[in-house]
Amino acid sequence: MAAPPTMIDSTLEGGLTMLGSGVSRAPLTLSAGRVSASAARGAFAVDVRGHRIFPGLINGHEHLQVNAVPPLRTGAPFANSYAWIAAFQPHFRDAGVVCALHVPKAVRLRHGALKNLLAGTTFVVHHDPWHAELDADDFPVTLLRDHGWSYALDGPDFGPPVRESYLATPAGRPWMIHLAEGTDSVAASELSRLDALGCLGAHTVLVHGVGMDEADIERVIARGAAVVWCPGSNHALLGRTLDPRRLHAAGRLALGSDSRLSGRRDLLDELGAVSASGELSNTALLSLVTTDAARIFRLGLRGSLAPGAPADLLIVRDRDGLAADSLVGVSRGDIRAVVRGGVPRVADPDFAEWFAAAGVDAVPATLDGRPKLIARSLVDPAVCVLEAGLDVFLADDERESDLAMEAPCH
């Protein structure tokens, strides 16, 4: 395991910081892993003139361990997610699926987390059973904890029972379930069924919600519940998604990428695709993956760059055509730096001095053809080989690791 980074203070100077109240040109100071209200004497200065600073993104729905599993080979929409699950059962015998699932789960979980971090997502809501690997000090992203969850109303037989899990969720913590993931009568009936179980409350977070009608959406809002919208996954499996506008206007909507088993590559791709639909402004889309998500999942100041917030952020170059409050059109290769806990984790090579000052041992890499530096704690060859577009260059004395970097199956 790599040594922990040094808790240095850093001041980002000359950039535009995206705040919920607008844009600030004041220096942004990071101290002890958080945003500081005042500049620290002796802080390491990072010149970000000509750049914009955004909060690290919050992914409201993920299954981290299946991002390298080949998706089902069908273009036909399913009536609901249960039909997709049934169709997937024979797919488990596919050689590519067998190969992908042969990779240890700990490695696959890290891969899903790395996929998110490379695209500027520093916080992930993982919707699956907990695993010891998720508690590792050097896990690539921060995860939602102390929450409740069930998988779905009608199976698979996986995860905690619905009502028991809901009642056992600590006060003030979110409780999640896949719900109304379909376009048929089965999906349309699920919100009423959940309500009849007594599981629709102010801390309920519904994932997908495609089958809900206008009355269902009003019931969700009236109860103080919320929905995580995963349009890429919905279009791929069901052929359509929900209308997000009413839920967003009520502040009850977050955005999730789902896994690559059904969803898009990452949250940045999701933002770009939903922007093209024109249903929500780019400003609204940014809030879905920052402040709105933080409120729904009870995350305090996370998703902002207010004093006291976790020092998780991404830095992009200011350029023509990029709205001041938008990440739409930015790809992961465009990100100049991803910062977590106040120190750089992935960045362009000209940030090398910041890595060194923070005590972060960095390894050269390319991401989608762009040169990068990546924290050594993220460079597990077995993990990196799973991520298409990422190539890590090890030193000569590490060449024995190259064998592990080969594709896991041939």
mmCIF file of C-alpha atoms in Angstrom:
data_model
loop_
_atom_site.group_PDB
_atom_site.id
_atom_site.type_symbol
_atom_site.label_atom_id
_atom_site.label_comp_id
_atom_site.label_asym_id
_atom_site.label_seq_id
_atom_site.Cartn_x
_atom_site.Cartn_y
_atom_site.Cartn_z
ATOM 1 C CA MET A 1 0.000 0.000 0.000
ATOM 2 C CA ALA A 2 1.310 3.461 -0.885
ATOM 3 C CA ALA A 3 2.204 5.907 1.886
ATOM 4 C CA PRO A 4 -0.604 8.334 2.790
ATOM 5 C CA PRO A 5 -0.316 11.801 1.241
ATOM 6 C CA THR A 6 1.065 14.691 3.266
ATOM 7 C CA MET A 7 -1.604 16.956 4.763
ATOM 8 C CA ILE A 8 -0.280 20.141 3.175
ATOM 9 C CA ASP A 9 -2.247 23.341 2.760
ATOM 10 C CA SER A 10 -2.716 24.443 -0.846
ATOM 11 C CA THR A 11 -4.100 27.627 -2.339
ATOM 12 C CA LEU A 12 -5.517 27.579 -5.859
ATOM 13 C CA GLU A 13 -4.861 31.031 -7.294
ATOM 14 C CA GLY A 14 -6.261 32.836 -10.312
ATOM 15 C CA GLY A 15 -9.086 30.450 -11.204
ATOM 16 C CA LEU A 16 -12.869 30.731 -11.244
ATOM 17 C CA THR A 17 -14.461 28.708 -8.453
ATOM 18 C CA MET A 18 -17.996 27.454 -9.108
ATOM 19 C CA LEU A 19 -20.099 28.106 -5.997
ATOM 20 C CA GLY A 20 -23.801 27.523 -5.482
ATOM 21 C CA SER A 21 -24.266 31.270 -5.184
ATOM 22 C CA GLY A 22 -22.261 32.055 -8.312
ATOM 23 C CA VAL A 23 -18.661 32.291 -9.437
ATOM 24 C CA SER A 24 -15.794 33.450 -7.227
ATOM 25 C CA ARG A 25 -12.406 34.750 -8.327
ATOM 26 C CA ALA A 26 -10.976 34.607 -4.809
ATOM 27 C CA PRO A 27 -8.173 32.121 -4.086
ATOM 28 C CA LEU A 28 -9.441 28.740 -2.884
ATOM 29 C CA THR A 29 -7.530 27.346 0.091
ATOM 30 C CA LEU A 30 -7.488 23.640 0.941
ATOM 31 C CA SER A 31 -6.423 22.771 4.476
ATOM 32 C CA ALA A 32 -6.498 19.443 6.355
ATOM 33 C CA GLY A 33 -8.553 17.871 3.602
ATOM 34 C CA ARG A 34 -11.239 20.564 3.599
ATOM 35 C CA VAL A 35 -11.982 23.907 2.018
ATOM 36 C CA SER A 36 -10.732 26.668 4.286
ATOM 37 C CA ALA A 37 -12.393 30.016 4.895
ATOM 38 C CA SER A 38 -9.074 31.849 4.910
ATOM 39 C CA ALA A 39 -5.696 31.614 3.257
ATOM 40 C CA ALA A 40 -3.101 29.619 5.163
ATOM 41 C CA ARG A 41 0.382 31.073 5.687
ATOM 42 C CA GLY A 42 2.947 29.035 3.813
ATOM 43 C CA ALA A 43 0.354 27.179 1.722
ATOM 44 C CA PHE A 44 1.580 25.641 -1.518
ATOM 45 C CA ALA A 45 0.447 27.905 -4.345
ATOM 46 C CA VAL A 46 -1.157 26.275 -7.393
ATOM 47 C CA ASP A 47 -1.513 28.564 -10.394
ATOM 48 C CA VAL A 48 -4.865 27.876 -12.017
ATOM 49 C CA ARG A 49 -5.236 31.041 -14.061
ATOM 50 C CA GLY A 50 -7.417 30.315 -17.067
ATOM 51 C CA HIS A 51 -9.174 27.458 -15.263
ATOM 52 C CA ARG A 52 -12.457 26.690 -13.553
ATOM 53 C CA ILE A 53 -12.792 24.764 -10.312
ATOM 54 C CA PHE A 54 -15.839 22.558 -9.718
ATOM 55 C CA PRO A 55 -16.831 20.429 -6.719
ATOM 56 C CA GLY A 56 -16.093 16.734 -7.082
ATOM 57 C CA LEU A 57 -19.126 15.043 -8.622
ATOM 58 C CA ILE A 58 -21.572 12.783 -6.755
ATOM 59 C CA ASN A 59 -22.767 9.675 -8.594
ATOM 60 C CA GLY A 60 -26.184 8.834 -7.179
ATOM 61 C CA HIS A 61 -26.295 5.230 -8.396
ATOM 62 C CA GLU A 62 -23.626 2.667 -9.220
ATOM 63 C CA HIS A 63 -22.845 -1.051 -9.102
ATOM 64 C CA LEU A 64 -19.076 -0.741 -8.859
ATOM 65 C CA GLN A 65 -18.161 -4.387 -9.349
ATOM 66 C CA VAL A 66 -19.690 -4.991 -12.803
ATOM 67 C CA ASN A 67 -18.203 -2.198 -14.943
ATOM 68 C CA ALA A 68 -16.023 -4.610 -16.938
ATOM 69 C CA VAL A 69 -18.762 -7.219 -17.478
ATOM 70 C CA PRO A 70 -19.899 -7.336 -21.129
ATOM 71 C CA PRO A 71 -23.497 -6.111 -21.525
ATOM 72 C CA LEU A 72 -26.293 -8.249 -22.842
ATOM 73 C CA ARG A 73 -26.222 -8.469 -26.640
ATOM 74 C CA THR A 74 -29.698 -7.243 -27.501
ATOM 75 C CA GLY A 75 -31.149 -4.002 -28.724
ATOM 76 C CA ALA A 76 -34.760 -4.846 -27.916
ATOM 77 C CA PRO A 77 -36.306 -2.818 -25.049
ATOM 78 C CA PHE A 78 -37.483 -4.825 -22.055
ATOM 79 C CA ALA A 79 -40.836 -4.263 -20.369
ATOM 80 C CA ASN A 80 -39.113 -4.056 -16.999
ATOM 81 C CA SER A 81 -35.854 -4.787 -15.247
ATOM 82 C CA TYR A 82 -37.066 -8.200 -14.101
ATOM 83 C CA ALA A 83 -37.341 -9.280 -17.745
ATOM 84 C CA TRP A 84 -33.811 -7.986 -18.359
ATOM 85 C CA ILE A 85 -32.516 -9.932 -15.342
ATOM 86 C CA ALA A 86 -34.194 -13.095 -16.646
ATOM 87 C CA ALA A 87 -32.688 -12.569 -20.107
ATOM 88 C CA PHE A 88 -29.263 -12.085 -18.563
ATOM 89 C CA GLN A 89 -29.205 -15.537 -16.938
ATOM 90 C CA PRO A 90 -28.061 -17.407 -20.097
ATOM 91 C CA HIS A 91 -25.582 -14.559 -20.715
ATOM 92 C CA PHE A 92 -23.687 -15.680 -17.608
ATOM 93 C CA ARG A 93 -22.401 -18.570 -19.741
ATOM 94 C CA ASP A 94 -20.898 -16.169 -22.305
ATOM 95 C CA ALA A 95 -17.115 -16.554 -22.342
ATOM 96 C CA GLY A 96 -16.565 -12.829 -21.860
ATOM 97 C CA VAL A 97 -18.875 -12.709 -18.866
ATOM 98 C CA VAL A 98 -17.273 -15.780 -17.306
ATOM 99 C CA CYS A 99 -13.873 -14.177 -17.781
ATOM 100 C CA ALA A 100 -14.949 -10.833 -16.302
ATOM 101 C CA LEU A 101 -16.524 -12.400 -13.246
ATOM 102 C CA HIS A 102 -13.445 -14.554 -12.680
ATOM 103 C CA VAL A 103 -11.588 -11.375 -11.698
ATOM 104 C CA PRO A 104 -11.648 -11.085 -7.895
ATOM 105 C CA LYS A 105 -14.463 -8.916 -6.623
ATOM 106 C CA ALA A 106 -12.072 -6.651 -4.720
ATOM 107 C CA VAL A 107 -10.321 -5.832 -7.995
ATOM 108 C CA ARG A 108 -13.607 -5.205 -9.783
ATOM 109 C CA LEU A 109 -14.809 -2.882 -7.023
ATOM 110 C CA ARG A 110 -11.613 -0.841 -7.291
ATOM 111 C CA HIS A 111 -12.007 -0.719 -11.041
ATOM 112 C CA GLY A 112 -15.515 0.727 -10.743
ATOM 113 C CA ALA A 113 -14.241 3.328 -8.296
ATOM 114 C CA LEU A 114 -11.313 4.236 -10.555
ATOM 115 C CA LYS A 115 -13.681 4.614 -13.513
ATOM 116 C CA ASN A 116 -15.594 7.200 -11.510
ATOM 117 C CA LEU A 117 -12.548 9.081 -10.230
ATOM 118 C CA LEU A 118 -11.038 9.442 -13.698
ATOM 119 C CA ALA A 119 -14.193 11.316 -14.719
ATOM 120 C CA GLY A 120 -14.156 13.698 -11.748
ATOM 121 C CA THR A 121 -16.563 11.739 -9.540
ATOM 122 C CA THR A 122 -15.227 11.676 -5.990
ATOM 123 C CA PHE A 123 -18.317 10.342 -4.170
ATOM 124 C CA VAL A 124 -20.340 7.280 -5.198
ATOM 125 C CA VAL A 125 -23.567 5.700 -3.976
ATOM 126 C CA HIS A 126 -22.909 1.956 -4.337
ATOM 127 C CA HIS A 127 -26.122 -0.095 -4.454
ATOM 128 C CA ASP A 128 -24.956 -3.573 -3.480
ATOM 129 C CA PRO A 129 -23.832 -5.565 -0.414
ATOM 130 C CA TRP A 130 -20.894 -4.119 1.456
ATOM 131 C CA HIS A 131 -17.457 -5.662 0.911
ATOM 132 C CA ALA A 132 -14.308 -5.378 3.024
ATOM 133 C CA GLU A 133 -12.435 -3.765 0.108
ATOM 134 C CA LEU A 134 -14.720 -0.749 0.340
ATOM 135 C CA ASP A 135 -13.211 0.029 3.751
ATOM 136 C CA ALA A 136 -9.639 0.271 2.437
ATOM 137 C CA ASP A 137 -7.950 3.543 3.379
ATOM 138 C CA ASP A 138 -6.759 4.023 -0.193
ATOM 139 C CA PHE A 139 -10.070 3.222 -1.908
ATOM 140 C CA PRO A 140 -10.273 5.613 -4.894
ATOM 141 C CA VAL A 141 -13.570 7.341 -4.020
ATOM 142 C CA THR A 142 -15.652 8.159 -0.961
ATOM 143 C CA LEU A 143 -18.781 6.039 -0.535
ATOM 144 C CA LEU A 144 -22.193 6.506 1.045
ATOM 145 C CA ARG A 145 -22.265 4.728 4.421
ATOM 146 C CA ASP A 146 -24.677 4.011 7.260
ATOM 147 C CA HIS A 147 -27.634 3.921 4.888
ATOM 148 C CA GLY A 148 -30.321 1.349 4.213
ATOM 149 C CA TRP A 149 -31.141 -0.396 0.977
ATOM 150 C CA SER A 150 -33.034 -3.184 -0.720
ATOM 151 C CA TYR A 151 -32.619 -4.317 -4.285
ATOM 152 C CA ALA A 152 -36.181 -4.322 -5.665
ATOM 153 C CA LEU A 153 -39.707 -5.372 -4.731
ATOM 154 C CA ASP A 154 -39.792 -8.563 -6.810
ATOM 155 C CA GLY A 155 -36.271 -9.892 -6.748
ATOM 156 C CA PRO A 156 -33.759 -11.058 -7.463
ATOM 157 C CA ASP A 157 -33.399 -12.718 -4.063
ATOM 158 C CA PHE A 158 -30.530 -10.419 -3.271
ATOM 159 C CA GLY A 159 -29.962 -7.938 -0.499
ATOM 160 C CA PRO A 160 -31.992 -7.129 2.617
ATOM 161 C CA PRO A 161 -35.788 -7.646 2.697
ATOM 162 C CA VAL A 162 -37.671 -4.465 1.864
ATOM 163 C CA ARG A 163 -39.716 -3.619 4.956
ATOM 164 C CA GLU A 164 -37.164 -4.967 7.440
ATOM 165 C CA SER A 165 -34.406 -2.930 5.794
ATOM 166 C CA TYR A 166 -36.510 0.223 5.709
ATOM 167 C CA LEU A 167 -37.390 -0.027 9.400
ATOM 168 C CA ALA A 168 -33.790 -0.787 10.357
ATOM 169 C CA THR A 169 -32.345 2.259 8.572
ATOM 170 C CA PRO A 170 -30.948 4.754 11.104
ATOM 171 C CA ALA A 171 -32.915 7.954 11.576
ATOM 172 C CA GLY A 172 -31.789 10.668 9.205
ATOM 173 C CA ARG A 173 -30.072 8.282 6.806
ATOM 174 C CA PRO A 174 -31.256 7.515 3.238
ATOM 175 C CA TRP A 175 -32.875 4.231 2.251
ATOM 176 C CA MET A 176 -32.645 3.138 -1.416
ATOM 177 C CA ILE A 177 -34.461 0.722 -3.696
ATOM 178 C CA HIS A 178 -34.722 0.125 -7.450
ATOM 179 C CA LEU A 179 -38.346 0.957 -8.227
ATOM 180 C CA ALA A 180 -40.629 1.270 -11.247
ATOM 181 C CA GLU A 181 -37.769 0.308 -13.558
ATOM 182 C CA GLY A 182 -39.973 -0.496 -16.524
ATOM 183 C CA THR A 183 -42.721 0.672 -18.828
ATOM 184 C CA ASP A 184 -45.439 -1.934 -18.142
ATOM 185 C CA SER A 185 -48.151 -2.423 -15.540
ATOM 186 C CA VAL A 186 -45.734 -4.187 -13.197
ATOM 187 C CA ALA A 187 -43.530 -1.112 -13.031
ATOM 188 C CA ALA A 188 -46.536 1.210 -12.841
ATOM 189 C CA SER A 189 -47.845 -0.572 -9.737
ATOM 190 C CA GLU A 190 -44.650 -0.485 -7.699
ATOM 191 C CA LEU A 191 -44.898 2.906 -6.017
ATOM 192 C CA SER A 192 -48.328 2.047 -4.605
ATOM 193 C CA ARG A 193 -47.030 -1.315 -3.436
ATOM 194 C CA LEU A 194 -44.054 0.314 -1.722
ATOM 195 C CA ASP A 195 -46.348 2.842 -0.056
ATOM 196 C CA ALA A 196 -48.632 0.061 1.165
ATOM 197 C CA LEU A 197 -45.613 -1.519 2.863
ATOM 198 C CA GLY A 198 -45.049 1.737 4.717
ATOM 199 C CA CYS A 199 -41.714 2.329 2.954
ATOM 200 C CA LEU A 200 -42.311 5.665 1.250
ATOM 201 C CA GLY A 201 -40.971 8.364 3.516
ATOM 202 C CA ALA A 202 -38.766 11.423 3.652
ATOM 203 C CA HIS A 203 -35.584 9.354 3.557
ATOM 204 C CA THR A 204 -36.683 7.057 0.709
ATOM 205 C CA VAL A 205 -34.579 7.287 -2.455
ATOM 206 C CA LEU A 206 -36.063 5.552 -5.495
ATOM 207 C CA VAL A 207 -33.733 4.528 -8.298
ATOM 208 C CA HIS A 208 -35.050 4.828 -11.888
ATOM 209 C CA GLY A 209 -38.798 5.501 -11.478
ATOM 210 C CA VAL A 210 -39.475 5.186 -15.221
ATOM 211 C CA GLY A 211 -42.891 3.601 -14.714
ATOM 212 C CA MET A 212 -44.230 6.334 -12.454
ATOM 213 C CA ASP A 213 -46.982 8.612 -13.749
ATOM 214 C CA GLU A 214 -47.609 12.258 -12.816
ATOM 215 C CA ALA A 215 -49.682 11.306 -9.770
ATOM 216 C CA ASP A 216 -46.902 9.008 -8.559
ATOM 217 C CA ILE A 217 -44.354 11.799 -8.925
ATOM 218 C CA GLU A 218 -46.550 14.143 -6.917
ATOM 219 C CA ARG A 219 -46.844 11.473 -4.212
ATOM 220 C CA VAL A 220 -43.064 11.116 -4.094
ATOM 221 C CA ILE A 221 -42.681 14.883 -3.693
ATOM 222 C CA ALA A 222 -45.419 15.113 -1.059
ATOM 223 C CA ARG A 223 -43.710 12.454 1.052
ATOM 224 C CA GLY A 224 -40.320 14.186 0.793
ATOM 225 C CA ALA A 225 -38.824 11.205 -1.035
ATOM 226 C CA ALA A 226 -36.480 11.498 -4.017
ATOM 227 C CA VAL A 227 -35.500 9.770 -7.271
ATOM 228 C CA VAL A 228 -32.133 8.982 -8.822
ATOM 229 C CA TRP A 229 -32.422 9.409 -12.578
ATOM 230 C CA CYS A 230 -30.312 7.058 -14.747
ATOM 231 C CA PRO A 231 -31.364 7.973 -18.294
ATOM 232 C CA GLY A 232 -28.544 6.179 -20.114
ATOM 233 C CA SER A 233 -29.360 2.875 -18.457
ATOM 234 C CA ASN A 234 -33.104 3.449 -18.896
ATOM 235 C CA HIS A 235 -32.823 4.084 -22.635
ATOM 236 C CA ALA A 236 -30.548 1.067 -23.103
ATOM 237 C CA LEU A 237 -32.806 -1.395 -21.248
ATOM 238 C CA LEU A 238 -36.299 0.086 -21.511
ATOM 239 C CA GLY A 239 -36.241 2.362 -24.540
ATOM 240 C CA ARG A 240 -37.245 5.468 -22.574
ATOM 241 C CA THR A 241 -36.774 7.292 -19.294
ATOM 242 C CA LEU A 242 -38.791 9.526 -16.979
ATOM 243 C CA ASP A 243 -39.476 13.226 -17.448
ATOM 244 C CA PRO A 244 -37.125 14.832 -14.905
ATOM 245 C CA ARG A 245 -38.532 18.364 -14.823
ATOM 246 C CA ARG A 246 -41.116 18.175 -12.009
ATOM 247 C CA LEU A 247 -38.810 16.246 -9.681
ATOM 248 C CA HIS A 248 -35.957 18.635 -10.350
ATOM 249 C CA ALA A 249 -38.129 21.695 -9.733
ATOM 250 C CA ALA A 250 -39.047 20.207 -6.359
ATOM 251 C CA GLY A 251 -35.405 19.507 -5.528
ATOM 252 C CA ARG A 252 -36.043 15.757 -5.376
ATOM 253 C CA LEU A 253 -33.832 14.506 -8.232
ATOM 254 C CA ALA A 254 -30.225 13.299 -8.449
ATOM 255 C CA LEU A 255 -28.335 11.746 -11.362
ATOM 256 C CA GLY A 256 -26.647 8.351 -11.557
ATOM 257 C CA SER A 257 -24.603 6.671 -14.250
ATOM 258 C CA ASP A 258 -25.474 3.106 -13.195
ATOM 259 C CA SER A 259 -22.750 0.650 -14.230
ATOM 260 C CA ARG A 260 -21.465 0.073 -17.749
ATOM 261 C CA LEU A 261 -23.427 -3.161 -17.740
ATOM 262 C CA SER A 262 -26.358 -0.997 -18.830
ATOM 263 C CA GLY A 263 -25.311 2.654 -18.518
ATOM 264 C CA ARG A 264 -22.949 5.077 -20.198
ATOM 265 C CA ARG A 265 -19.182 5.214 -19.665
ATOM 266 C CA ASP A 266 -19.237 7.711 -16.806
ATOM 267 C CA LEU A 267 -21.103 10.612 -15.246
ATOM 268 C CA LEU A 268 -19.594 13.166 -17.647
ATOM 269 C CA ASP A 269 -20.947 11.187 -20.598
ATOM 270 C CA GLU A 270 -24.315 11.058 -18.843
ATOM 271 C CA LEU A 271 -24.334 14.847 -18.414
ATOM 272 C CA GLY A 272 -23.511 15.388 -22.073
ATOM 273 C CA ALA A 273 -26.209 13.052 -23.309
ATOM 274 C CA VAL A 274 -29.011 14.414 -21.130
ATOM 275 C CA SER A 275 -28.053 17.989 -21.982
ATOM 276 C CA ALA A 276 -28.783 17.208 -25.622
ATOM 277 C CA SER A 277 -32.398 16.353 -24.728
ATOM 278 C CA GLY A 278 -32.956 19.957 -23.608
ATOM 279 C CA GLU A 279 -35.212 18.978 -20.697
ATOM 280 C CA LEU A 280 -32.985 20.598 -18.074
ATOM 281 C CA SER A 281 -30.514 23.455 -18.264
ATOM 282 C CA ASN A 282 -26.813 22.807 -17.880
ATOM 283 C CA THR A 283 -26.950 24.657 -14.570
ATOM 284 C CA ALA A 284 -29.624 22.251 -13.363
ATOM 285 C CA LEU A 285 -27.622 19.238 -14.513
ATOM 286 C CA LEU A 286 -24.609 20.365 -12.497
ATOM 287 C CA SER A 287 -26.781 20.670 -9.386
ATOM 288 C CA LEU A 288 -28.005 17.071 -9.861
ATOM 289 C CA VAL A 289 -24.470 15.786 -9.371
ATOM 290 C CA THR A 290 -23.441 18.248 -6.654
ATOM 291 C CA THR A 291 -25.723 20.164 -4.295
ATOM 292 C CA ASP A 292 -29.011 18.362 -5.026
ATOM 293 C CA ALA A 293 -27.390 14.960 -4.619
ATOM 294 C CA ALA A 294 -25.732 16.078 -1.379
ATOM 295 C CA ARG A 295 -29.062 17.172 0.070
ATOM 296 C CA ILE A 296 -30.890 13.997 -0.965
ATOM 297 C CA PHE A 297 -28.214 11.696 0.451
ATOM 298 C CA ARG A 298 -27.716 13.794 3.619
ATOM 299 C CA LEU A 299 -24.086 14.646 2.832
ATOM 300 C CA GLY A 300 -23.810 18.065 4.452
ATOM 301 C CA LEU A 301 -21.472 20.424 2.592
ATOM 302 C CA ARG A 302 -20.255 17.803 0.128
ATOM 303 C CA GLY A 303 -20.972 18.794 -3.461
ATOM 304 C CA SER A 304 -20.019 22.388 -2.736
ATOM 305 C CA LEU A 305 -16.801 24.313 -2.256
ATOM 306 C CA ALA A 306 -18.047 26.231 0.763
ATOM 307 C CA PRO A 307 -15.734 26.597 3.776
ATOM 308 C CA GLY A 308 -15.708 23.335 5.688
ATOM 309 C CA ALA A 309 -16.652 21.198 2.693
ATOM 310 C CA PRO A 310 -14.458 18.197 1.810
ATOM 311 C CA ALA A 311 -11.633 19.335 -0.468
ATOM 312 C CA ASP A 312 -12.803 17.183 -3.375
ATOM 313 C CA LEU A 313 -12.785 18.994 -6.699
ATOM 314 C CA LEU A 314 -11.915 18.957 -10.366
ATOM 315 C CA ILE A 315 -10.116 21.580 -12.417
ATOM 316 C CA VAL A 316 -10.838 22.194 -16.092
ATOM 317 C CA ARG A 317 -9.429 24.696 -18.538
ATOM 318 C CA ASP A 318 -11.577 27.745 -19.198
ATOM 319 C CA ARG A 319 -12.486 27.768 -22.870
ATOM 320 C CA ASP A 320 -14.937 29.245 -25.318
ATOM 321 C CA GLY A 321 -18.257 27.464 -25.400
ATOM 322 C CA LEU A 322 -18.059 26.188 -21.816
ATOM 323 C CA ALA A 323 -20.767 27.839 -19.753
ATOM 324 C CA ALA A 324 -19.561 29.211 -16.436
ATOM 325 C CA ASP A 325 -21.694 26.810 -14.407
ATOM 326 C CA SER A 326 -21.500 23.764 -16.664
ATOM 327 C CA LEU A 327 -19.416 20.660 -17.232
ATOM 328 C CA VAL A 328 -21.365 19.684 -20.334
ATOM 329 C CA GLY A 329 -18.964 18.965 -23.159
ATOM 330 C CA VAL A 330 -16.048 18.124 -20.861
ATOM 331 C CA SER A 331 -14.633 14.612 -21.258
ATOM 332 C CA ARG A 332 -12.484 12.851 -18.685
ATOM 333 C CA GLY A 333 -9.374 13.481 -20.766
ATOM 334 C CA ASP A 334 -10.123 17.231 -20.640
ATOM 335 C CA ILE A 335 -9.980 17.335 -16.833
ATOM 336 C CA ARG A 336 -6.756 19.017 -15.780
ATOM 337 C CA ALA A 337 -6.809 17.669 -12.212
ATOM 338 C CA VAL A 338 -8.984 15.561 -9.937
ATOM 339 C CA VAL A 339 -8.401 16.363 -6.260
ATOM 340 C CA ARG A 340 -9.623 14.270 -3.343
ATOM 341 C CA GLY A 341 -8.955 15.081 0.279
ATOM 342 C CA GLY A 342 -7.079 18.213 -0.728
ATOM 343 C CA VAL A 343 -4.389 16.488 -2.785
ATOM 344 C CA PRO A 344 -4.172 15.649 -6.498
ATOM 345 C CA ARG A 345 -5.003 12.080 -7.515
ATOM 346 C CA VAL A 346 -5.119 12.356 -11.327
ATOM 347 C CA ALA A 347 -3.761 15.392 -13.184
ATOM 348 C CA ASP A 348 -1.904 16.646 -16.215
ATOM 349 C CA PRO A 349 1.919 16.434 -15.988
ATOM 350 C CA ASP A 350 2.391 20.153 -15.362
ATOM 351 C CA PHE A 351 0.898 19.629 -11.901
ATOM 352 C CA ALA A 352 3.866 17.428 -10.938
ATOM 353 C CA GLU A 353 5.127 19.909 -8.316
ATOM 354 C CA TRP A 354 1.776 19.779 -6.532
ATOM 355 C CA PHE A 355 1.971 15.966 -6.346
ATOM 356 C CA ALA A 356 5.499 16.240 -4.939
ATOM 357 C CA ALA A 357 4.579 18.898 -2.373
ATOM 358 C CA ALA A 358 1.653 16.768 -1.197
ATOM 359 C CA GLY A 359 3.826 13.681 -0.880
ATOM 360 C CA VAL A 360 1.824 11.860 -3.540
ATOM 361 C CA ASP A 361 4.016 9.480 -5.525
ATOM 362 C CA ALA A 362 2.811 9.845 -9.095
ATOM 363 C CA VAL A 363 3.108 7.490 -12.052
ATOM 364 C CA PRO A 364 2.995 8.652 -15.699
ATOM 365 C CA ALA A 365 0.015 7.463 -17.714
ATOM 366 C CA THR A 366 -2.156 8.286 -20.683
ATOM 367 C CA LEU A 367 -5.934 8.596 -20.495
ATOM 368 C CA ASP A 368 -7.719 8.446 -23.831
ATOM 369 C CA GLY A 369 -4.430 9.460 -25.423
ATOM 370 C CA ARG A 370 -3.823 12.411 -23.076
ATOM 371 C CA PRO A 371 -0.705 12.414 -20.859
ATOM 372 C CA LYS A 372 -1.487 12.250 -17.155
ATOM 373 C CA LEU A 373 0.010 11.645 -13.747
ATOM 374 C CA ILE A 374 -1.844 9.249 -11.473
ATOM 375 C CA ALA A 375 -1.296 8.602 -7.767
ATOM 376 C CA ARG A 376 0.558 5.357 -7.222
ATOM 377 C CA SER A 377 -2.081 4.230 -4.708
ATOM 378 C CA LEU A 378 -4.470 3.980 -7.670
ATOM 379 C CA VAL A 379 -2.078 1.953 -9.821
ATOM 380 C CA ASP A 380 -2.954 -1.666 -9.232
ATOM 381 C CA PRO A 381 -2.054 -3.300 -12.569
ATOM 382 C CA ALA A 382 -4.904 -5.789 -12.236
ATOM 383 C CA VAL A 383 -7.310 -2.862 -11.881
ATOM 384 C CA CYS A 384 -5.830 -0.600 -14.545
ATOM 385 C CA VAL A 385 -5.937 -3.281 -17.226
ATOM 386 C CA LEU A 386 -9.722 -3.360 -16.903
ATOM 387 C CA GLU A 387 -10.074 0.295 -17.867
ATOM 388 C CA ALA A 388 -10.055 0.876 -21.614
ATOM 389 C CA GLY A 389 -8.229 4.061 -22.536
ATOM 390 C CA LEU A 390 -5.954 4.028 -19.480
ATOM 391 C CA ASP A 391 -2.297 3.094 -19.940
ATOM 392 C CA VAL A 392 0.089 3.315 -16.992
ATOM 393 C CA PHE A 393 3.852 3.389 -17.487
ATOM 394 C CA LEU A 394 5.841 1.677 -14.769
ATOM 395 C CA ALA A 395 9.531 2.127 -14.025
ATOM 396 C CA ASP A 396 12.076 -0.442 -15.178
ATOM 397 C CA ASP A 397 12.295 -2.011 -11.728
ATOM 398 C CA GLU A 398 8.551 -2.625 -11.812
ATOM 399 C CA ARG A 399 8.497 -4.497 -15.109
ATOM 400 C CA GLU A 400 7.628 -7.763 -13.386
ATOM 401 C CA SER A 401 4.204 -6.198 -12.798
ATOM 402 C CA ASP A 402 3.685 -5.917 -16.528
ATOM 403 C CA LEU A 403 2.471 -9.489 -16.700
ATOM 404 C CA ALA A 404 -0.398 -8.551 -14.422
ATOM 405 C CA MET A 405 -1.281 -5.740 -16.806
ATOM 406 C CA GLU A 406 -2.113 -8.149 -19.595
ATOM 407 C CA ALA A 407 -5.750 -8.722 -20.386
ATOM 408 C CA PRO A 408 -7.225 -11.180 -17.850
ATOM 409 C CA CYS A 409 -8.683 -13.407 -20.567
ATOM 410 C CA HIS A 410 -7.703 -14.106 -24.135
#
